[in-house]
mmCIF file of C-alpha atoms and ligand atoms in Angstrom:
data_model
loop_
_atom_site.group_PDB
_atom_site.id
_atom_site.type_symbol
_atom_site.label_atom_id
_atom_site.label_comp_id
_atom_site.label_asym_id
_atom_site.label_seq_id
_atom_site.Cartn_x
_atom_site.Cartn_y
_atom_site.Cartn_z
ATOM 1 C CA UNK A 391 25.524 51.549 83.828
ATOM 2 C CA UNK A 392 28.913 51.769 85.304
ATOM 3 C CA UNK A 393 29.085 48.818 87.002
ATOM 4 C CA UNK A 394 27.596 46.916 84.376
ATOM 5 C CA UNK A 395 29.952 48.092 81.609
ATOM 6 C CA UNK A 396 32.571 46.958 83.809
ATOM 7 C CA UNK A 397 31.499 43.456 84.752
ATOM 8 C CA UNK A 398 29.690 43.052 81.167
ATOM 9 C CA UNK A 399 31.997 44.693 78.566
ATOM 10 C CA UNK A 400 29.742 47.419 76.233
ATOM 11 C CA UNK A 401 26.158 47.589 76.276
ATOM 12 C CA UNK A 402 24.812 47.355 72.473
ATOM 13 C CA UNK A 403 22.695 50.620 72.306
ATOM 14 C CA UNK A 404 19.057 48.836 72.460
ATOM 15 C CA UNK A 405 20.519 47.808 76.390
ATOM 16 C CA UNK A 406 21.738 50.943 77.163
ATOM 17 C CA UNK A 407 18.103 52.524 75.979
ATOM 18 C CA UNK A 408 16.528 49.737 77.570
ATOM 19 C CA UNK A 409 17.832 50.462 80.918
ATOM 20 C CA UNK A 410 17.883 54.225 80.817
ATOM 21 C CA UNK A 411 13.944 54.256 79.988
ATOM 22 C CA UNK A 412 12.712 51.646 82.133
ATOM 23 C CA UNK A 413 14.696 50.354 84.287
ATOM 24 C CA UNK A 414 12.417 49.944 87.306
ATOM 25 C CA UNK A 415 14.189 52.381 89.689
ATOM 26 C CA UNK A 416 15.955 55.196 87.674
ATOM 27 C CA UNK A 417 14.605 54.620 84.160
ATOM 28 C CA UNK A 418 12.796 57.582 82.040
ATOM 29 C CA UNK A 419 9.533 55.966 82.080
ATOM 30 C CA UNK A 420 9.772 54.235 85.642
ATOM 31 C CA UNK A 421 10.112 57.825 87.362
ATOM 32 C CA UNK A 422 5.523 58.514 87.455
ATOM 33 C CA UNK A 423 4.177 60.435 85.127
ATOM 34 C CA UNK A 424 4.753 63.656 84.600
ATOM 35 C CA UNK A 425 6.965 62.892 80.846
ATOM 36 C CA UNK A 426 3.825 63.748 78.533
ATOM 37 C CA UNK A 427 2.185 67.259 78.864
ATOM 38 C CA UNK A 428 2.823 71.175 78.780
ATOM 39 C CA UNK A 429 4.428 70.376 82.338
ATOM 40 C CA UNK A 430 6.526 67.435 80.853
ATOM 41 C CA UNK A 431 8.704 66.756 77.772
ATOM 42 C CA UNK A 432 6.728 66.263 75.185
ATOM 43 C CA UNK A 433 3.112 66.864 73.664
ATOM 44 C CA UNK A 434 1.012 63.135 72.673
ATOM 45 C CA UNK A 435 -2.233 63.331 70.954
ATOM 46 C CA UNK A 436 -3.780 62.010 74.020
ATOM 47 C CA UNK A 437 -2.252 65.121 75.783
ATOM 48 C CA UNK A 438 -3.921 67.596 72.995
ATOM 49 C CA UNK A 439 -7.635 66.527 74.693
ATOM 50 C CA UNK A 440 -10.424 63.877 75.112
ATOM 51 C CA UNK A 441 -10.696 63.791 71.312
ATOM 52 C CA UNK A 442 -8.108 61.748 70.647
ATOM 53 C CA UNK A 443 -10.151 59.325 72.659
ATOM 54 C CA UNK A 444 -13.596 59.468 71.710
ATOM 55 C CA UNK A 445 -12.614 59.127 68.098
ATOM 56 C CA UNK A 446 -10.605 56.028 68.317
ATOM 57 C CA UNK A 447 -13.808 54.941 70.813
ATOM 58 C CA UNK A 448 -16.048 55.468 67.614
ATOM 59 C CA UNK A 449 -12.926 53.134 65.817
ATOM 60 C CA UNK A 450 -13.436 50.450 68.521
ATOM 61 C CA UNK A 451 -16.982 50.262 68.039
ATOM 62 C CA UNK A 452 -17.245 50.244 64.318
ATOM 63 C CA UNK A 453 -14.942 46.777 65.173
ATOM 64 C CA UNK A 454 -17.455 45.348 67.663
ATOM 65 C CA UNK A 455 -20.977 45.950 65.948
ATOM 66 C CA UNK A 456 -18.745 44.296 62.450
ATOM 67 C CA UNK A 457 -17.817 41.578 64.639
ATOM 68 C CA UNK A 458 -21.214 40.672 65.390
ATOM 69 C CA UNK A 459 -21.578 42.331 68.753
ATOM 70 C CA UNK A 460 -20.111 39.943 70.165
ATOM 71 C CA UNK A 461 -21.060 39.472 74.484
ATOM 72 C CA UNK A 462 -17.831 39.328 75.882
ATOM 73 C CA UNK A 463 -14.814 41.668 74.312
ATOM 74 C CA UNK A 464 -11.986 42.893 75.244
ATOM 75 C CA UNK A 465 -9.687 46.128 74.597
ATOM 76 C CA UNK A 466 -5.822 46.129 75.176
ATOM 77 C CA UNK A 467 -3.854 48.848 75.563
ATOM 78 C CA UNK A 468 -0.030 49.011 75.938
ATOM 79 C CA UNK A 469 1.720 52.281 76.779
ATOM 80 C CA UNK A 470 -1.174 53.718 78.887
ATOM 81 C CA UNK A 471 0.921 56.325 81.072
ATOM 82 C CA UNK A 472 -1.470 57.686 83.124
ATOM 83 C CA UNK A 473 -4.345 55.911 82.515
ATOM 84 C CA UNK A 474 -6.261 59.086 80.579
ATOM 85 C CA UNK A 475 -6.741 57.416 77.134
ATOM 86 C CA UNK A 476 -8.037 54.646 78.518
ATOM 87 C CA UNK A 477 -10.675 57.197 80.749
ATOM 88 C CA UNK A 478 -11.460 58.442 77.493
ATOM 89 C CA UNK A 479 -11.915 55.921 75.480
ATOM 90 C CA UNK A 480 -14.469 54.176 78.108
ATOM 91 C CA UNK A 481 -16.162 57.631 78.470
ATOM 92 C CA UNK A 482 -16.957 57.563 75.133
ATOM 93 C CA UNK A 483 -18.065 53.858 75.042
ATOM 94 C CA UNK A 484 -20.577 54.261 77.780
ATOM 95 C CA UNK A 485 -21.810 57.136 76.341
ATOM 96 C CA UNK A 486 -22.251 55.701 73.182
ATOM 97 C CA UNK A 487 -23.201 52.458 73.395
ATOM 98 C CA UNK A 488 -24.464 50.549 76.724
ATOM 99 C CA UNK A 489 -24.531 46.882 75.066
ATOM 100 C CA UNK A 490 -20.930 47.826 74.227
ATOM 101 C CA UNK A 491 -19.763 49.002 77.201
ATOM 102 C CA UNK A 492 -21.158 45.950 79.297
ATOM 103 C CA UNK A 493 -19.871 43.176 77.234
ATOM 104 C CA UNK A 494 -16.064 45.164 77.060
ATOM 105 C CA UNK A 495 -13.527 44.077 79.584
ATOM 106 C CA UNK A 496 -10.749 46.954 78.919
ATOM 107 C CA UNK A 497 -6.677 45.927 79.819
ATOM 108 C CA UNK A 498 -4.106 47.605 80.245
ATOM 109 C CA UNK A 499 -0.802 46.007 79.699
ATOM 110 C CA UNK A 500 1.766 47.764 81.664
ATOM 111 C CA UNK A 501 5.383 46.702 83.094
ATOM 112 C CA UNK A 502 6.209 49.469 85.016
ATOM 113 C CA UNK A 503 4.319 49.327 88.803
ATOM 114 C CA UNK A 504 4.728 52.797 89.422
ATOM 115 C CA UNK A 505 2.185 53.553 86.508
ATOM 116 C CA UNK A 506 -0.288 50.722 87.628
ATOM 117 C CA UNK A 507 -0.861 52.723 90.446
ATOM 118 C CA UNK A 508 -1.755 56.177 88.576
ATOM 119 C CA UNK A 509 -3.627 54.381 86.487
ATOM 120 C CA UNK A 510 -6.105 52.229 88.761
ATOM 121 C CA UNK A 511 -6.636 55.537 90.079
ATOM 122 C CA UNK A 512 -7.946 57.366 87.086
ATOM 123 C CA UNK A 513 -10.089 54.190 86.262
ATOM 124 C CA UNK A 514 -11.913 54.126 88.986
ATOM 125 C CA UNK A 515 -15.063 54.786 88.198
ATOM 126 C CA UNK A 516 -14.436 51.570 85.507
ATOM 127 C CA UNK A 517 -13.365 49.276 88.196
ATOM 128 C CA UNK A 518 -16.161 47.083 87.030
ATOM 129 C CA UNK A 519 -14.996 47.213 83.214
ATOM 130 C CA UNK A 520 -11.183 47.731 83.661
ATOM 131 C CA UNK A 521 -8.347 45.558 84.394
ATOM 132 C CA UNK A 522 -4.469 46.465 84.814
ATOM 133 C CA UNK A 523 -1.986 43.304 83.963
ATOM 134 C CA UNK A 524 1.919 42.938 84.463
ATOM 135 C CA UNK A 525 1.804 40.862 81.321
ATOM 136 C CA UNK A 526 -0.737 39.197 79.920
ATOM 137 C CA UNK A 527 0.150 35.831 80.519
ATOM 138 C CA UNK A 528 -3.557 35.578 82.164
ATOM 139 C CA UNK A 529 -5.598 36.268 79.565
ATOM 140 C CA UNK A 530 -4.318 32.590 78.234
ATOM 141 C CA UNK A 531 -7.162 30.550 79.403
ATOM 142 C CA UNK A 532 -9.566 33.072 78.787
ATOM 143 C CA UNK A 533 -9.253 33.973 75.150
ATOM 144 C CA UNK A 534 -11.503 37.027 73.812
ATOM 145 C CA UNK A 535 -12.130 38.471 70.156
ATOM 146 C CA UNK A 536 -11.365 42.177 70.440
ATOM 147 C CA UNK A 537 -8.280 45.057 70.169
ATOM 148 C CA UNK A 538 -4.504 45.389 71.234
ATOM 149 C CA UNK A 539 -3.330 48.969 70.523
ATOM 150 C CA UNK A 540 -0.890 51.719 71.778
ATOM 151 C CA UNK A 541 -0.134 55.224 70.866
ATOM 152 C CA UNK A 542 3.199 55.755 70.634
ATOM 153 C CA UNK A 543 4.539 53.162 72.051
ATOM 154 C CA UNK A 544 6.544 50.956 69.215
ATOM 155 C CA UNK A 545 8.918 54.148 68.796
ATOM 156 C CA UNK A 546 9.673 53.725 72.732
ATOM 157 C CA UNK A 547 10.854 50.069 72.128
ATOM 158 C CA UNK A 548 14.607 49.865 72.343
ATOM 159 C CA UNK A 549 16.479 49.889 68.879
ATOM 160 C CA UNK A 550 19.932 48.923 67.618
ATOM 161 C CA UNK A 551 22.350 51.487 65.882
ATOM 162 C CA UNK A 552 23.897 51.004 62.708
ATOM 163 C CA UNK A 553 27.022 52.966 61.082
ATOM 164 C CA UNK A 554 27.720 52.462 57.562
ATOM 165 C CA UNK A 555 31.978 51.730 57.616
ATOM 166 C CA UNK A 556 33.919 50.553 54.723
ATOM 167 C CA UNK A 557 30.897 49.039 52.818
ATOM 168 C CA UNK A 558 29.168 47.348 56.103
ATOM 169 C CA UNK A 559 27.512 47.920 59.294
ATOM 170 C CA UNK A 560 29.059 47.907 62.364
ATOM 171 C CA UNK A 561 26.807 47.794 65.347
ATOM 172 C CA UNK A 562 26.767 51.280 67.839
ATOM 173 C CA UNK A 563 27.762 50.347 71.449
ATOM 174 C CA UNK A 564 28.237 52.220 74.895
ATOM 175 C CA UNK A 565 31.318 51.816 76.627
ATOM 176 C CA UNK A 566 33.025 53.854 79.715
ATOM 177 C CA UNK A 567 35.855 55.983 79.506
ATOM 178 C CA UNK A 568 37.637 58.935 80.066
ATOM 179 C CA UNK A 569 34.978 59.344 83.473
ATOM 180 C CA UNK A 570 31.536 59.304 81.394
ATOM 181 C CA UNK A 571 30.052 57.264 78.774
ATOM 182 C CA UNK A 572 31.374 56.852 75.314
ATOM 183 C CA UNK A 573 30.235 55.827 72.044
ATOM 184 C CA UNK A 574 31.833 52.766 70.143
ATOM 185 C CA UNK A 575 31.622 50.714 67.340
ATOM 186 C CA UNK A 576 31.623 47.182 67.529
ATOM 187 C CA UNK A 577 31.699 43.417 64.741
ATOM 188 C CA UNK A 578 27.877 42.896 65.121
ATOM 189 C CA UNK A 579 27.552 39.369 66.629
ATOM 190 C CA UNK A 580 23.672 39.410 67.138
ATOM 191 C CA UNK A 581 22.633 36.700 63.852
ATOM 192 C CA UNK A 582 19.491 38.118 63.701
ATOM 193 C CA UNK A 583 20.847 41.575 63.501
ATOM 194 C CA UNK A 584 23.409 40.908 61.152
ATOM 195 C CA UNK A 585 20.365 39.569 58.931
ATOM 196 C CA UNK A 586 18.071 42.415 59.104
ATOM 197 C CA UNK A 587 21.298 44.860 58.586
ATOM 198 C CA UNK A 588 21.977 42.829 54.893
ATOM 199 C CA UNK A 589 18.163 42.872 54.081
ATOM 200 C CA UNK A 590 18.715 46.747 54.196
ATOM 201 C CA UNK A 591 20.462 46.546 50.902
ATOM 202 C CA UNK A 592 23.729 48.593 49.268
ATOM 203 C CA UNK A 593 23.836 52.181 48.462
ATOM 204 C CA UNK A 594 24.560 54.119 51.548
ATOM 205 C CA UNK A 595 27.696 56.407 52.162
ATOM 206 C CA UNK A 596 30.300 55.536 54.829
ATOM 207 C CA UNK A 597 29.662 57.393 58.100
ATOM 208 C CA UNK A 598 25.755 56.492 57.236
ATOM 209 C CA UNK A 599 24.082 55.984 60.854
ATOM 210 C CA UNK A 600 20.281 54.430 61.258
ATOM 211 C CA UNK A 601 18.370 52.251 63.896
ATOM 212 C CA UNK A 602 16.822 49.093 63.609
ATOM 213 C CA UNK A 603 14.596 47.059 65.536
ATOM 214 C CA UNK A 604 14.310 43.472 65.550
ATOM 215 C CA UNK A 605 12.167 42.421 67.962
ATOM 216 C CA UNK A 606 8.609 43.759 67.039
ATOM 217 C CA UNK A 607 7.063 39.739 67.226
ATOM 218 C CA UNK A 608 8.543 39.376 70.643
ATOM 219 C CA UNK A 609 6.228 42.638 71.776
ATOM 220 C CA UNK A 610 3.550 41.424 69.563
ATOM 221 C CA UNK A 611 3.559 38.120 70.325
ATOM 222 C CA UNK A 612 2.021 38.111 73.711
ATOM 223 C CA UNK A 613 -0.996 40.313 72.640
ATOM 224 C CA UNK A 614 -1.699 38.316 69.728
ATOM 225 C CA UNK A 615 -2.039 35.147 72.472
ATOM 226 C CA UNK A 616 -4.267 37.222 74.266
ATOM 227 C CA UNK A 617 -7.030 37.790 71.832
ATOM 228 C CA UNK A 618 -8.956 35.644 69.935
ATOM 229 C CA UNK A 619 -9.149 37.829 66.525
ATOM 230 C CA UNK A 620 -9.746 41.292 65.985
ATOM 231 C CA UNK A 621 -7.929 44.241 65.312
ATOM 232 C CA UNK A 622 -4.411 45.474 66.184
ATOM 233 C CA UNK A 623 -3.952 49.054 65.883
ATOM 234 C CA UNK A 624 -0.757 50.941 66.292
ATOM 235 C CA UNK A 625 -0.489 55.239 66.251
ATOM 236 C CA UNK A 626 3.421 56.603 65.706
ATOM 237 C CA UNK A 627 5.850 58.358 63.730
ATOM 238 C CA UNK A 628 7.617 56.217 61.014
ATOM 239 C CA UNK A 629 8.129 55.455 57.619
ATOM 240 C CA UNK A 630 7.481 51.986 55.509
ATOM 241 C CA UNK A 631 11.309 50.284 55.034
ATOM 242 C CA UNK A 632 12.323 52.184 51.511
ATOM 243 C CA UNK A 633 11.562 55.733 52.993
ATOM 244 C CA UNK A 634 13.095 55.071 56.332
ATOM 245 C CA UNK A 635 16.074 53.624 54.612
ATOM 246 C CA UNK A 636 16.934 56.037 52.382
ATOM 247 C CA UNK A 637 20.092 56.784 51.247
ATOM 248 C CA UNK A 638 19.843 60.637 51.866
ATOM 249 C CA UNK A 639 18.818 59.841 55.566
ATOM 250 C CA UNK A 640 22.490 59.639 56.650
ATOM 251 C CA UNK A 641 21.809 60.603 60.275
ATOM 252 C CA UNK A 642 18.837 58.132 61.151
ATOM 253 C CA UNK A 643 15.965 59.028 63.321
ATOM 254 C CA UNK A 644 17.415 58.587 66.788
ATOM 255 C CA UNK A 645 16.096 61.968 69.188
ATOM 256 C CA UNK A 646 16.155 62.505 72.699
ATOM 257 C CA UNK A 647 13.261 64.837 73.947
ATOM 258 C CA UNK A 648 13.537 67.484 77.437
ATOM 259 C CA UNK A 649 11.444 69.872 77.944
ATOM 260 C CA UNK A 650 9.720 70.235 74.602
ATOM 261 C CA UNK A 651 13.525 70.415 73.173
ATOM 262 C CA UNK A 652 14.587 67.881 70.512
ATOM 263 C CA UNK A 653 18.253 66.585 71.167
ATOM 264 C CA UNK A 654 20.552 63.734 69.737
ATOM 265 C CA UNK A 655 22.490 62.698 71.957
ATOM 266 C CA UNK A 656 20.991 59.836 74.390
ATOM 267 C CA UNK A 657 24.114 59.515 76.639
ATOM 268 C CA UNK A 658 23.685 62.575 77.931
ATOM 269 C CA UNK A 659 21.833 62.535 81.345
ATOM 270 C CA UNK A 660 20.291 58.942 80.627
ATOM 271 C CA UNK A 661 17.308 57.765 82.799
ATOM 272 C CA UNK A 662 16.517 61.945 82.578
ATOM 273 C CA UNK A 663 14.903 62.209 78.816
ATOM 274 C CA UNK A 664 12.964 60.260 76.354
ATOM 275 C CA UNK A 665 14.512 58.687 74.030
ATOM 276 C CA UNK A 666 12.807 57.544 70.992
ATOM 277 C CA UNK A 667 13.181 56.529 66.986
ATOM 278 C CA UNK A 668 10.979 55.839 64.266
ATOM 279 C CA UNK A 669 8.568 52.774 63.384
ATOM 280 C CA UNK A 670 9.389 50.773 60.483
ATOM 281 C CA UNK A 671 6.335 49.775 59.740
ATOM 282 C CA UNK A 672 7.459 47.184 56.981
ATOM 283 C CA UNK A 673 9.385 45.262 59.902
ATOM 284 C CA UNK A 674 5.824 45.732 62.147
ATOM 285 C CA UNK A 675 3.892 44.557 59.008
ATOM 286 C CA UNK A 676 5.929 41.576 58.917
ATOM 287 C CA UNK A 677 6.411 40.537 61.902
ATOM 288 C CA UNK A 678 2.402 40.576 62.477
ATOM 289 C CA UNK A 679 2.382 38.573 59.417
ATOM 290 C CA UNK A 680 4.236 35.956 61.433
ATOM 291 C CA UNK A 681 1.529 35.845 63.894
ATOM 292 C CA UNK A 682 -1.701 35.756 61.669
ATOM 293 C CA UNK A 683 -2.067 39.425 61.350
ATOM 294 C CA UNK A 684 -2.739 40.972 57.785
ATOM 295 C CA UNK A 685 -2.328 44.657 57.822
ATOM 296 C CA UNK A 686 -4.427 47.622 55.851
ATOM 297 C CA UNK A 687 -2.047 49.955 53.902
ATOM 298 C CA UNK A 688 -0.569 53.258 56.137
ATOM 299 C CA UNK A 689 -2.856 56.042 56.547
ATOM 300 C CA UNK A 690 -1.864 59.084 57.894
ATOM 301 C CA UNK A 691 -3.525 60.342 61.301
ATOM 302 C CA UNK A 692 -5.169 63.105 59.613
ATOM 303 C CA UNK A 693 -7.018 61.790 57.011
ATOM 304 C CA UNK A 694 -8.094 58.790 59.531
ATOM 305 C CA UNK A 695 -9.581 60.294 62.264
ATOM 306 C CA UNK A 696 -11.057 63.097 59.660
ATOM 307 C CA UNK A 697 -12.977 60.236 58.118
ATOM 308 C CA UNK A 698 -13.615 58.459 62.104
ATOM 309 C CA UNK A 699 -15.362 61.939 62.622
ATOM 310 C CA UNK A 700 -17.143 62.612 59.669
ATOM 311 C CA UNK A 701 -20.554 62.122 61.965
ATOM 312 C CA UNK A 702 -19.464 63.899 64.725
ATOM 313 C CA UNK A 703 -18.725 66.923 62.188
ATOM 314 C CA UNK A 704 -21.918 66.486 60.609
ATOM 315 C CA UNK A 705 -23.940 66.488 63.877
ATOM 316 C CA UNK A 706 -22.265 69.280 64.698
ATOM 317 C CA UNK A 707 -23.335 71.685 62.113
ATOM 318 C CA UNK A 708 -25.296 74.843 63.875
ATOM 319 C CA UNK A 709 -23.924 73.896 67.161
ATOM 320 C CA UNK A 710 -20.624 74.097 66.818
ATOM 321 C CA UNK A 711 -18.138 72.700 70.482
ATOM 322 C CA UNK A 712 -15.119 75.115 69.845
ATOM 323 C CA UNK A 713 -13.062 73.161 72.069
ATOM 324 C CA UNK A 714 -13.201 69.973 70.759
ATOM 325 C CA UNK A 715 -12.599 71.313 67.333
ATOM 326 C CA UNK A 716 -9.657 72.963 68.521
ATOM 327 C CA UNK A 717 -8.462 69.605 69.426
ATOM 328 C CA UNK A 718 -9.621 68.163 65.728
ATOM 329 C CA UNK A 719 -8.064 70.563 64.144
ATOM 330 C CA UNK A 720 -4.351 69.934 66.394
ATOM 331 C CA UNK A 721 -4.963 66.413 65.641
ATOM 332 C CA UNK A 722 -5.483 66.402 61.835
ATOM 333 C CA UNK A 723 -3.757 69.384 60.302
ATOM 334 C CA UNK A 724 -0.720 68.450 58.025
ATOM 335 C CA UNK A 725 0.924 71.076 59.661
ATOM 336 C CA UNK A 726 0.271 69.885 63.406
ATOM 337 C CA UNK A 727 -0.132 65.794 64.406
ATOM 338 C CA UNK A 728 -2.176 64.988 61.178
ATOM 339 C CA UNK A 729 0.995 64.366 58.944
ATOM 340 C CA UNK A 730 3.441 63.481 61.687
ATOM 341 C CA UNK A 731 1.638 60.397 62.598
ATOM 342 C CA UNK A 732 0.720 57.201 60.813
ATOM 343 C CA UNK A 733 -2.140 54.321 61.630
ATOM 344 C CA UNK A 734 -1.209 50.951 61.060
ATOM 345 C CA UNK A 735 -4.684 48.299 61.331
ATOM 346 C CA UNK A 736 -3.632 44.707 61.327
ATOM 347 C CA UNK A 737 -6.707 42.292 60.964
ATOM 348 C CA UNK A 738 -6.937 38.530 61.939
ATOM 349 C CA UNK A 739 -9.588 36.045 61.521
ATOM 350 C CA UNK A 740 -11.350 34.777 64.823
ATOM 351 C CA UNK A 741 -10.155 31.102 65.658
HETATM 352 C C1 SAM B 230 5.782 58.095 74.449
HETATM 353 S S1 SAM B 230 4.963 57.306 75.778
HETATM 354 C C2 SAM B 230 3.283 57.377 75.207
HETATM 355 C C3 SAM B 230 2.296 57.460 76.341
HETATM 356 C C4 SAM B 230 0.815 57.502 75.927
HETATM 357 N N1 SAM B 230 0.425 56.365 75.132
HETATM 358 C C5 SAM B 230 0.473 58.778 75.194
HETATM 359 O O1 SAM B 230 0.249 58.726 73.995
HETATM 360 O O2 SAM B 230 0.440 59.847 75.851
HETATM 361 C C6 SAM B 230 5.443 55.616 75.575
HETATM 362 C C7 SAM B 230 4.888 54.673 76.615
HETATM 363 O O3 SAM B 230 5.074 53.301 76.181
HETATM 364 C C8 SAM B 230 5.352 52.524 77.330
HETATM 365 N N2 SAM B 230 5.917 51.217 76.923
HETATM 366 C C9 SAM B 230 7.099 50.970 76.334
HETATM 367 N N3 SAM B 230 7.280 49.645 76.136
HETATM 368 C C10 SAM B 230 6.170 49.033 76.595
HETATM 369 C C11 SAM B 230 5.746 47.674 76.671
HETATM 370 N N4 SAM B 230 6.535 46.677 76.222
HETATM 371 N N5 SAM B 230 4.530 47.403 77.207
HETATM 372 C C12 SAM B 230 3.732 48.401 77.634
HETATM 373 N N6 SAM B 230 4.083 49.714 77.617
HETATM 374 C C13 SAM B 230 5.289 50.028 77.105
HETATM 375 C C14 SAM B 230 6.262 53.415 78.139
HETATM 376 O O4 SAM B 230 6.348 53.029 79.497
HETATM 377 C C15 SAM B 230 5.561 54.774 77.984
HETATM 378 O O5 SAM B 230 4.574 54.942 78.966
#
């Protein structure tokens, strides 16, 4: 980071979080898999059980029996880490539905090669159903109808930093001085961040500090070319624009996470912690929109995998698997994931 501050001038805060998560050597995400989990920094609701998994399996099949059943589909998921949701979610599938199962050709999208390794290995026993892709690029020429979706992976994309100074937004930058790195504040000369800064409107107090992505189509994009119709579904923490742009949220969303311990300052050991902000989902929405993609309103996590497992409940009456409610009850209590997380379903049309 050094070296490139010096030959480059400042990196512009969605570089700087670029490179310290996944830049291929050093980055957060680049360094195997140990990040989610007890052992790691933080908890996911994939780490909470197999739940997590078999639920959004019941999700995924609700789409293909509505789509016709149709015999070839295909499942994409982005952010995969390890490989287990995936393991669960075809666990589930074969268990629950053979026809399903055979006609399902299950991706995972993943940039980083030192996860495609971890997870071939936990898919192995879906060699036959599974396939792990760079980019998706491939999947051109052989369009499918089907899924893209990713838990908690949009508030791992890089983000730009706003401050609020004398009635407009400067953009927050990383520069090198005084034998570390250094916050600064710089003219934003990005157009299409200086748009998406105005379209936040007036109101907020000087020193007022948020994030802002503006790239959402460019991760969409490719996933929307590589299905034919279907459903996009996307699990994280966020707000739609007026609540995450409040006026009373003068410190933004911006959190580093080590060892189970929130922190907020990302210059501080970089390439070491997670760093991570909060969805928009109003700038997901839209940019979806862009591609064809209509979206269903917010739900939170709770109430939509309570009403996913309304059977499951049922058929458990008399018998009860104290385990797995454990995991249910982690999952959808207000008070656990089931208010911290939001479900965003964007439809399209099959061409
Ligand atoms: C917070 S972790 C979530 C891991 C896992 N989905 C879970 O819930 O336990 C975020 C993951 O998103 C991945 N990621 C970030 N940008 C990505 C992209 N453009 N394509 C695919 N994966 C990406 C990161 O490498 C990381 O594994």
């Amino acid at each position: 980071m050094r070296a490139r501050i010096a030959s480059e001038g400042p990196l512009r805060f969605a570089d700087f979080m670029a490179m310290a998560l996944y830049d291929p050597d050093l980055g957060y995400y680049a360094r195997g898999t140990r990040q989610v989990g007890g052992a790691g920094d933080f908890f996911t609701s994939v780490s909470v059980g197999p739940l997590f998994g078999k639920l959004l399996a019941q999700r995924f099949l609700a789409y293909w029996r509505g789509a016709g059943m149709p015999p070839r589909w295909r499942i994409i998921e982005c952010g995969a880490h390890d490989g287990s949701l995936a393991a669960d979610v075809l666990g589930e599938l074969r268990e629950r539905d053979a026809a399903a199962f055979g006609a399902l050709e299950y991706v995972i999208a993943e940039p980083l090669p030192v996860l495609r390794g971890d997870q071939s290995e936990k898919l192995r026993e879906f060699a036959g159903q599974s396939r792990i892709l760079p980019e998706l690029a491939t999947l051109a020429g052989d369009l499918l109808p089907g899924i893209a979706f990713g838990n908690e992976v949009l508030d791992a994309l890089p983000c730009h930093l706003l401050v609020r100074r004398g009635g407009r937004w400067l953009e927050r930058a990383v520069g090198w001085g005084h034998g570390g790195l250094q916050w600064l504040e710089m003219e934003i000369t990005d157009p299409a961040l200086a748009s998406a800064a105005v379209g936040l409107g007036e109101g907020f107090a000087d020193g007022y500090r948020t994030e802002i992505r503006t790239r959402y189509s460019d991760f969409l994009m490719p996933l929307s070319h590589a299905l034919r119709g279907g459903l996009m579904l996307w699990v994280d923490y966020g707000f739609e624009r007026a609540e995450y742009y409040h006026p009373a949220r003068g410190e933004g969303t911006l959190r580093t996470f080590s060892h189970h311990r929130a922190g907020d300052d990302p210059l501080e050991d970089p390439g070491g912690r997670d760093i991570t902000a909060h969805v928009d989902f109003t700038a997901v929405v839209e940019a979806a929109r862009t591609l064809g993609w209509q979206a269903k309103p917010l739900r939170s996590q709770g109430v939509w995998l309570t009403e996913l497992a309304r059977d499951w409940l049922l058929a458990m009456e008399g018998r009860p698997q104290p385990a797995l409610l454990r995991q249910f009850q982690t999952l959808t209590h207000p008070a656990q994931l089931g208010a911290r997380f939001q479900i965003l379903e964007l439809m399209r049309q099959e061409a």
